[in-house]
Amino acid sequence: MSRDISVEAYTQLADRYAVLAPTKAHNAYYDRPATLGLLGHVVGLEVLDCGTGTGEYAAALAGKGARVTGLDNCPAMLLHARNRVPRALFLCASLDGPLPFQDGRFDAIAGGLVFDYVRHWDPMFVELYRVLRPGGWLVFSIEHPASAFRLRVQEAYHAVERQMLPWRGFGTRVNMVSWRRPLQDVLRPPLGAGFVLDEVLEPLPTEEMRHSDPRHFAELHREPGFLCLRYRKLK
């Protein structure tokens, strides 16, 4: 991940993020419902939550009966995650390198809005494939390539492009580094690792967002902000 800048930024944001993220409209009423919906029933399953942050996904998964392991490379965020979901296991590690798990360790993997921070997807998906059991699901969300290109492209659509963006939505202005990539470079790395694409979702916000954030509710009905994907490991 883009550790030097993004981990520093999330360290600054951690306290406010932990307060706001559970009900922040794009997270609570757009990303999480769509991504968790693709994951389906998780009762009794071992689930890896990549980029767990302050534990919003972990809390939702544990509440649905999953046995959750959360992974993040920001210690300040993990402090809040451990307080939020005491029964889950949380580890400080990066998606940029080998994962600290045995082969086939998990029944399902979730990655909510985290893979945009990883520059090199091919080795990451090889590792995710390794730690997922045969028949297991990988579900993740990212910024939609079309909206990212329209709003912020600096080079060309087909470039995998480093972006440094100012964030102001959590009370403190920070610069966040992420990677914008074309749709083909979103879909191909999991396929190259051995996954099979099972579902593509350009989600709509829930009705709760109509009341909490009507402007963004209307915008997301005109143009998707996020893209949600489900892959399966067959064998």
Short mmCIF file of C-alpha atoms in Angstrom, two decimals:
data_model
loop_
_atom_site.label_atom_id
_atom_site.label_comp_id
_atom_site.label_asym_id
_atom_site.label_seq_id
_atom_site.Cartn_x
_atom_site.Cartn_y
_atom_site.Cartn_z
CA MET A 1 0.00 0.00 0.00
CA SER A 2 1.02 3.67 -0.27
CA ARG A 3 2.25 3.49 3.30
CA ASP A 4 4.25 6.67 3.77
CA ILE A 5 1.35 8.99 3.01
CA SER A 6 -1.83 6.95 3.46
CA VAL A 7 -0.91 5.41 6.82
CA GLU A 8 0.13 8.82 8.07
CA ALA A 9 -3.17 10.26 6.85
CA TYR A 10 -5.26 7.52 8.44
CA THR A 11 -3.31 7.93 11.69
CA GLN A 12 -4.39 11.57 11.77
CA LEU A 13 -7.98 10.66 10.93
CA ALA A 14 -8.37 7.59 13.14
CA ASP A 15 -10.25 9.12 16.07
CA ARG A 16 -12.75 11.05 13.94
CA TYR A 17 -13.02 8.20 11.43
CA ALA A 18 -14.05 5.81 14.19
CA VAL A 19 -16.85 8.19 15.21
CA LEU A 20 -18.12 9.14 11.74
CA ALA A 21 -17.62 6.07 9.52
CA PRO A 22 -20.39 3.93 11.05
CA THR A 23 -23.01 6.42 9.84
CA LYS A 24 -21.21 8.37 7.09
CA ALA A 25 -23.54 8.17 4.10
CA HIS A 26 -21.18 6.79 1.43
CA ASN A 27 -19.98 4.11 3.83
CA ALA A 28 -23.12 3.18 5.74
CA TYR A 29 -25.75 3.56 3.02
CA TYR A 30 -23.83 2.83 -0.15
CA ASP A 31 -20.62 0.81 0.08
CA ARG A 32 -21.21 -1.55 2.99
CA PRO A 33 -24.77 -2.64 2.15
CA ALA A 34 -23.78 -3.44 -1.43
CA THR A 35 -20.55 -5.25 -0.63
CA LEU A 36 -21.91 -7.20 2.32
CA GLY A 37 -24.92 -8.13 0.22
CA LEU A 38 -22.63 -9.79 -2.32
CA LEU A 39 -20.93 -11.73 0.46
CA GLY A 40 -24.22 -13.31 1.52
CA HIS A 41 -24.64 -15.60 4.53
CA VAL A 42 -21.51 -15.81 6.69
CA VAL A 43 -22.76 -17.62 9.80
CA GLY A 44 -19.92 -19.75 11.15
CA LEU A 45 -17.53 -18.79 8.35
CA GLU A 46 -13.93 -17.67 8.75
CA VAL A 47 -13.83 -14.27 7.04
CA LEU A 48 -10.80 -12.09 6.32
CA ASP A 49 -11.60 -8.36 6.37
CA CYS A 50 -8.89 -6.64 4.32
CA GLY A 51 -8.30 -3.00 5.21
CA THR A 52 -10.46 -3.34 8.30
CA GLY A 53 -9.77 0.23 9.43
CA THR A 54 -11.72 1.05 12.58
CA GLY A 55 -13.74 -2.14 12.28
CA GLU A 56 -17.02 -1.22 10.59
CA TYR A 57 -16.98 -4.21 8.23
CA ALA A 58 -15.68 -6.46 11.00
CA ALA A 59 -18.53 -5.42 13.28
CA ALA A 60 -21.13 -6.08 10.59
CA LEU A 61 -19.63 -9.47 9.73
CA ALA A 62 -19.33 -10.53 13.37
CA GLY A 63 -22.92 -9.41 13.90
CA LYS A 64 -23.95 -11.78 11.10
CA GLY A 65 -22.23 -14.69 12.83
CA ALA A 66 -18.84 -14.77 11.09
CA ARG A 67 -15.52 -15.45 12.78
CA VAL A 68 -13.60 -12.37 11.66
CA THR A 69 -9.92 -11.66 11.16
CA GLY A 70 -9.24 -8.01 10.37
CA LEU A 71 -6.11 -6.86 8.57
CA ASP A 72 -4.83 -3.28 8.33
CA ASN A 73 -1.48 -1.52 8.13
CA CYS A 74 -2.46 1.45 10.34
CA PRO A 75 -2.01 0.76 14.08
CA ALA A 76 -4.08 3.80 15.08
CA MET A 77 -7.08 2.50 13.16
CA LEU A 78 -6.67 -0.99 14.61
CA LEU A 79 -6.89 0.36 18.16
CA HIS A 80 -10.44 1.42 17.43
CA ALA A 81 -11.25 -1.83 15.62
CA ARG A 82 -10.20 -3.89 18.64
CA ASN A 83 -12.39 -1.78 20.90
CA ARG A 84 -15.33 -2.00 18.50
CA VAL A 85 -15.17 -5.77 17.93
CA PRO A 86 -13.41 -7.43 20.90
CA ARG A 87 -14.25 -10.95 19.71
CA ALA A 88 -12.49 -10.51 16.35
CA LEU A 89 -8.78 -11.02 15.71
CA PHE A 90 -6.93 -8.00 14.30
CA LEU A 91 -3.47 -8.00 12.76
CA CYS A 92 -1.26 -5.16 11.56
CA ALA A 93 0.01 -6.17 8.12
CA SER A 94 0.12 -4.88 4.57
CA LEU A 95 -1.51 -6.21 1.41
CA ASP A 96 1.70 -5.38 -0.43
CA GLY A 97 3.51 -8.53 0.67
CA PRO A 98 2.99 -12.12 1.83
CA LEU A 99 0.01 -12.58 4.13
CA PRO A 100 0.60 -14.14 7.58
CA PHE A 101 -1.86 -17.01 7.06
CA GLN A 102 -1.69 -20.64 6.00
CA ASP A 103 -3.11 -21.84 2.69
CA GLY A 104 -6.90 -22.10 2.59
CA ARG A 105 -7.32 -20.37 5.94
CA PHE A 106 -10.52 -18.44 5.10
CA ASP A 107 -13.98 -19.26 3.78
CA ALA A 108 -14.51 -15.73 2.46
CA ILE A 109 -12.56 -12.51 1.98
CA ALA A 110 -13.96 -8.97 2.04
CA GLY A 111 -12.16 -5.84 0.87
CA GLY A 112 -14.24 -2.70 1.27
CA LEU A 113 -12.67 0.29 -0.53
CA VAL A 114 -9.12 -0.81 0.29
CA PHE A 115 -7.56 -2.19 -2.90
CA ASP A 116 -7.38 1.29 -4.47
CA TYR A 117 -4.48 1.94 -2.08
CA VAL A 118 -2.43 -0.96 -3.46
CA ARG A 119 -0.23 -0.26 -6.49
CA HIS A 120 0.54 -3.81 -7.63
CA TRP A 121 -2.55 -5.99 -7.78
CA ASP A 122 -1.14 -9.17 -9.35
CA PRO A 123 0.86 -10.40 -6.32
CA MET A 124 -1.87 -9.26 -3.93
CA PHE A 125 -4.52 -11.40 -5.62
CA VAL A 126 -2.16 -14.37 -5.79
CA GLU A 127 -1.86 -14.15 -2.00
CA LEU A 128 -5.60 -13.71 -1.50
CA TYR A 129 -6.21 -16.75 -3.70
CA ARG A 130 -3.73 -18.76 -1.62
CA VAL A 131 -5.35 -18.04 1.74
CA LEU A 132 -8.91 -18.66 0.50
CA ARG A 133 -10.29 -22.19 0.63
CA PRO A 134 -11.57 -23.88 -2.55
CA GLY A 135 -15.17 -22.81 -3.12
CA GLY A 136 -14.68 -19.59 -1.16
CA TRP A 137 -15.71 -16.07 -2.15
CA LEU A 138 -13.71 -12.88 -2.60
CA VAL A 139 -15.86 -9.73 -2.53
CA PHE A 140 -14.50 -6.21 -2.82
CA SER A 141 -15.44 -2.64 -3.67
CA ILE A 142 -13.40 0.10 -5.32
CA GLU A 143 -13.96 3.56 -6.71
CA HIS A 144 -15.76 3.14 -10.04
CA PRO A 145 -13.22 3.53 -12.88
CA ALA A 146 -15.61 5.62 -14.97
CA SER A 147 -16.34 8.21 -12.29
CA ALA A 148 -12.70 8.30 -11.17
CA PHE A 149 -11.62 9.01 -14.74
CA ARG A 150 -14.21 11.71 -15.28
CA LEU A 151 -13.49 13.50 -12.04
CA ARG A 152 -9.73 13.35 -11.72
CA VAL A 153 -7.81 11.82 -14.60
CA GLN A 154 -4.39 13.37 -15.13
CA GLU A 155 -2.92 11.18 -17.87
CA ALA A 156 -4.97 8.75 -19.95
CA TYR A 157 -7.78 6.35 -19.14
CA HIS A 158 -5.64 3.26 -19.78
CA ALA A 159 -2.89 4.36 -17.39
CA VAL A 160 -2.63 3.01 -13.86
CA GLU A 161 -2.36 6.40 -12.27
CA ARG A 162 -1.12 7.53 -8.88
CA GLN A 163 -3.42 10.09 -7.30
CA MET A 164 -2.82 12.32 -4.31
CA LEU A 165 -6.18 13.66 -3.22
CA PRO A 166 -7.18 16.03 -0.42
CA TRP A 167 -9.67 14.51 2.01
CA ARG A 168 -11.84 16.85 4.09
CA GLY A 169 -14.76 14.65 5.07
CA PHE A 170 -13.54 13.59 8.52
CA GLY A 171 -12.86 16.99 10.05
CA THR A 172 -9.13 17.15 9.27
CA ARG A 173 -7.69 17.88 5.85
CA VAL A 174 -5.20 15.20 4.81
CA ASN A 175 -3.62 14.10 1.55
CA MET A 176 -4.41 10.51 0.55
CA VAL A 177 -2.57 8.47 -2.08
CA SER A 178 -4.48 5.93 -4.16
CA TRP A 179 -4.27 4.33 -7.61
CA ARG A 180 -6.80 4.82 -10.37
CA ARG A 181 -6.89 2.06 -12.98
CA PRO A 182 -8.97 1.21 -16.07
CA LEU A 183 -11.69 -1.42 -15.87
CA GLN A 184 -9.59 -4.08 -17.62
CA ASP A 185 -6.88 -3.64 -14.98
CA VAL A 186 -9.53 -4.09 -12.29
CA LEU A 187 -10.99 -7.31 -13.71
CA ARG A 188 -7.87 -9.10 -14.97
CA PRO A 189 -5.61 -9.49 -11.88
CA PRO A 190 -8.07 -11.69 -9.94
CA LEU A 191 -8.64 -13.78 -13.07
CA GLY A 192 -4.90 -14.14 -13.53
CA ALA A 193 -4.57 -15.41 -9.96
CA GLY A 194 -7.11 -18.16 -10.65
CA PHE A 195 -10.38 -16.62 -9.49
CA VAL A 196 -13.58 -16.82 -11.53
CA LEU A 197 -15.70 -13.67 -11.84
CA ASP A 198 -19.17 -14.35 -10.44
CA GLU A 199 -20.93 -11.00 -10.04
CA VAL A 200 -20.56 -7.33 -11.02
CA LEU A 201 -22.56 -4.68 -9.18
CA GLU A 202 -22.81 -0.94 -9.79
CA PRO A 203 -24.76 -0.25 -6.63
CA LEU A 204 -27.51 2.21 -5.85
CA PRO A 205 -27.65 3.88 -2.43
CA THR A 206 -30.15 2.67 0.14
CA GLU A 207 -33.25 4.67 1.03
CA GLU A 208 -31.59 5.80 4.27
CA MET A 209 -29.24 7.92 2.20
CA ARG A 210 -32.16 9.75 0.60
CA HIS A 211 -32.88 11.29 4.00
CA SER A 212 -29.36 11.65 5.41
CA ASP A 213 -27.65 12.98 2.26
CA PRO A 214 -30.18 13.79 -0.48
CA ARG A 215 -27.67 15.52 -2.76
CA HIS A 216 -25.33 12.54 -2.97
CA PHE A 217 -28.30 10.18 -3.12
CA ALA A 218 -29.40 11.92 -6.32
CA GLU A 219 -25.86 11.98 -7.73
CA LEU A 220 -25.37 8.26 -7.15
CA HIS A 221 -28.63 7.52 -8.94
CA ARG A 222 -27.25 9.34 -11.98
CA GLU A 223 -23.74 7.86 -11.91
CA PRO A 224 -22.19 5.06 -9.82
CA GLY A 225 -19.45 6.06 -7.43
CA PHE A 226 -18.26 2.56 -6.51
CA LEU A 227 -17.93 -0.80 -8.23
CA CYS A 228 -18.49 -4.05 -6.32
CA LEU A 229 -17.19 -7.40 -7.56
CA ARG A 230 -17.52 -11.01 -6.43
CA TYR A 231 -15.04 -13.70 -7.43
CA ARG A 232 -14.92 -17.38 -6.52
CA LYS A 233 -12.06 -19.80 -6.01
CA LEU A 234 -13.21 -23.03 -7.64
CA LYS A 235 -10.35 -25.32 -6.62
#
